[in-house]
Amino acid sequence: MTTLVKLTLAAALILSIVVPFAAFSAGARTKGRYKTALAMNLFAFFGILCLTTVLLLNGNAYAAETAKETGSALSSAGLGYIAAALSVGLACIGGGIAVSSAASAALGAISEDSSVLGKSLIFVGLAEGVCLYGLIIAFMILGQL
């Protein structure tokens, strides 16, 4: 595939995002026009993305000869990396949800009575600790690989 085709497809993907929102911004900003612009944006972007995928990934794939010997070692290392990523990611999502509810409750309690500041900070800190525990588990998993 030539460089010109690659640049044209990249420009088409960028324009599929810019043009619908430029058309939306030019007119009256109503809910119906926004939904139309969003639908046009999604249809154009994913349509061009599918076309690009078909055009760019049409080559042949060849497997390595030594994949049979090292397949199990690569598989376990790959699963270890996935486990480490999941432990950090899910712990941070859970910690973010916990901090959002604990911090909003703490701010409400502090606005009513300022003497509860220390107690509320402890609960927010415990919620943030969940993220750190996920990171520690990820380091332990990566240390075993």
Coordinates of C-alpha atoms in Angstrom, one line a residue:
M1 CA 0.0 0.0 0.0
T2 CA 1.4 3.4 -1.0
T3 CA 2.1 6.2 1.4
L4 CA -0.5 8.3 -0.5
V5 CA -3.3 5.8 0.3
K6 CA -2.3 5.7 4.0
L7 CA -2.3 9.5 4.3
T8 CA -5.6 9.7 2.5
L9 CA -7.2 7.1 4.9
A10 CA -5.8 8.9 7.9
A11 CA -7.2 12.2 6.6
A12 CA -10.5 10.6 6.0
L13 CA -10.7 9.3 9.6
I14 CA -9.8 12.8 10.9
L15 CA -12.4 14.5 8.7
S16 CA -15.0 12.0 9.7
I17 CA -14.8 13.3 13.2
V18 CA -14.4 17.0 12.4
V19 CA -17.0 17.5 9.6
P20 CA -20.1 16.4 11.5
F21 CA -19.3 18.6 14.5
A22 CA -18.4 21.5 12.3
A23 CA -21.8 21.2 10.6
F24 CA -23.4 21.0 14.1
S25 CA -21.6 24.1 15.3
A26 CA -22.5 26.1 12.2
G27 CA -26.3 25.9 12.8
A28 CA -28.7 26.1 15.6
R29 CA -27.6 23.9 18.5
T30 CA -30.6 21.7 19.3
K31 CA -30.9 18.2 20.7
G32 CA -32.1 16.7 17.4
R33 CA -29.2 18.2 15.4
Y34 CA -26.7 17.0 18.0
K35 CA -28.1 13.4 17.7
T36 CA -27.9 13.6 13.9
A37 CA -24.4 14.9 14.0
L38 CA -23.3 12.2 16.5
A39 CA -24.9 9.5 14.4
M40 CA -23.3 10.8 11.2
N41 CA -20.0 11.0 13.1
L42 CA -20.2 7.4 14.3
F43 CA -21.3 6.0 11.0
A44 CA -18.6 7.8 9.0
F45 CA -15.8 7.1 11.5
F46 CA -16.5 3.4 11.9
G47 CA -17.3 2.9 8.2
I48 CA -13.9 4.4 7.3
L49 CA -12.2 2.5 10.1
C50 CA -13.6 -0.9 8.8
L51 CA -12.6 0.0 5.2
T52 CA -9.1 1.0 6.4
T53 CA -8.8 -2.3 8.3
V54 CA -9.8 -4.3 5.3
L55 CA -7.3 -2.4 3.1
L56 CA -4.4 -2.3 5.4
L57 CA -4.6 -5.9 6.8
N58 CA -4.8 -7.8 3.6
G59 CA -1.4 -9.4 3.8
N60 CA -0.4 -12.9 4.7
A61 CA 0.7 -13.9 8.2
Y62 CA 3.5 -16.4 8.8
A63 CA 4.0 -18.2 12.1
A64 CA 7.5 -18.7 13.6
E65 CA 9.0 -22.2 13.6
T66 CA 10.0 -22.0 17.2
A67 CA 6.5 -21.1 18.5
K68 CA 5.8 -24.8 19.3
E69 CA 8.7 -25.0 21.7
T70 CA 8.1 -21.7 23.6
G71 CA 4.3 -21.5 23.3
S72 CA 3.6 -22.4 26.9
A73 CA 6.2 -20.0 28.3
L74 CA 4.9 -17.1 26.2
S75 CA 1.3 -17.9 27.1
S76 CA 2.0 -17.9 30.9
A77 CA 4.0 -14.7 30.7
G78 CA 1.2 -13.1 28.6
L79 CA -1.4 -14.1 31.1
G80 CA 0.7 -12.8 33.9
Y81 CA 0.9 -9.4 32.2
I82 CA -2.9 -9.4 31.7
A83 CA -3.4 -10.3 35.4
A84 CA -1.2 -7.5 36.5
A85 CA -3.0 -5.0 34.2
L86 CA -6.4 -6.2 35.4
S87 CA -5.4 -6.0 39.1
V88 CA -4.3 -2.3 38.7
G89 CA -7.1 -1.3 36.4
L90 CA -10.0 -2.9 38.4
A91 CA -8.5 -1.7 41.7
C92 CA -8.2 1.8 40.4
I93 CA -11.8 1.8 39.1
G94 CA -13.1 0.5 42.4
G95 CA -10.9 3.0 44.3
G96 CA -12.3 5.8 42.1
I97 CA -15.8 4.8 42.8
A98 CA -15.1 4.6 46.5
V99 CA -13.3 7.9 46.7
S100 CA -16.1 9.7 44.8
S101 CA -18.8 8.6 47.3
A102 CA -16.6 8.9 50.4
A103 CA -15.3 12.4 49.4
S104 CA -18.7 13.8 48.6
A105 CA -20.1 12.5 51.9
A106 CA -17.0 13.9 53.7
L107 CA -17.5 17.3 52.2
G108 CA -21.1 17.3 53.2
A109 CA -20.2 16.3 56.7
I110 CA -17.4 18.9 57.0
S111 CA -19.7 21.7 55.8
E112 CA -22.1 20.9 58.6
D113 CA -19.5 20.2 61.4
S114 CA -15.9 21.0 60.9
S115 CA -14.8 18.7 63.8
V116 CA -15.3 15.6 61.6
L117 CA -12.5 16.5 59.2
G118 CA -10.0 14.0 60.6
K119 CA -12.4 11.1 60.6
S120 CA -13.6 11.8 57.1
L121 CA -10.1 12.1 55.7
I122 CA -9.4 8.6 57.1
F123 CA -12.3 7.1 55.2
V124 CA -11.2 8.9 52.0
G125 CA -7.6 7.6 52.5
L126 CA -8.9 4.0 53.0
A127 CA -10.7 4.2 49.7
E128 CA -7.5 5.5 48.0
G129 CA -5.6 2.6 49.6
V130 CA -7.5 0.2 47.4
C131 CA -5.7 1.5 44.3
L132 CA -2.3 1.0 46.1
Y133 CA -3.2 -2.5 47.0
G134 CA -3.9 -3.3 43.4
L135 CA -0.6 -1.8 42.4
I136 CA 1.2 -3.9 45.0
I137 CA -0.5 -7.0 43.8
A138 CA 0.6 -6.2 40.2
F139 CA 4.2 -5.8 41.3
M140 CA 4.0 -9.2 43.1
I141 CA 2.6 -10.8 39.9
L142 CA 5.3 -9.2 37.7
G143 CA 8.0 -10.3 40.2
Q144 CA 6.9 -13.9 39.6
L145 CA 7.3 -13.7 35.8

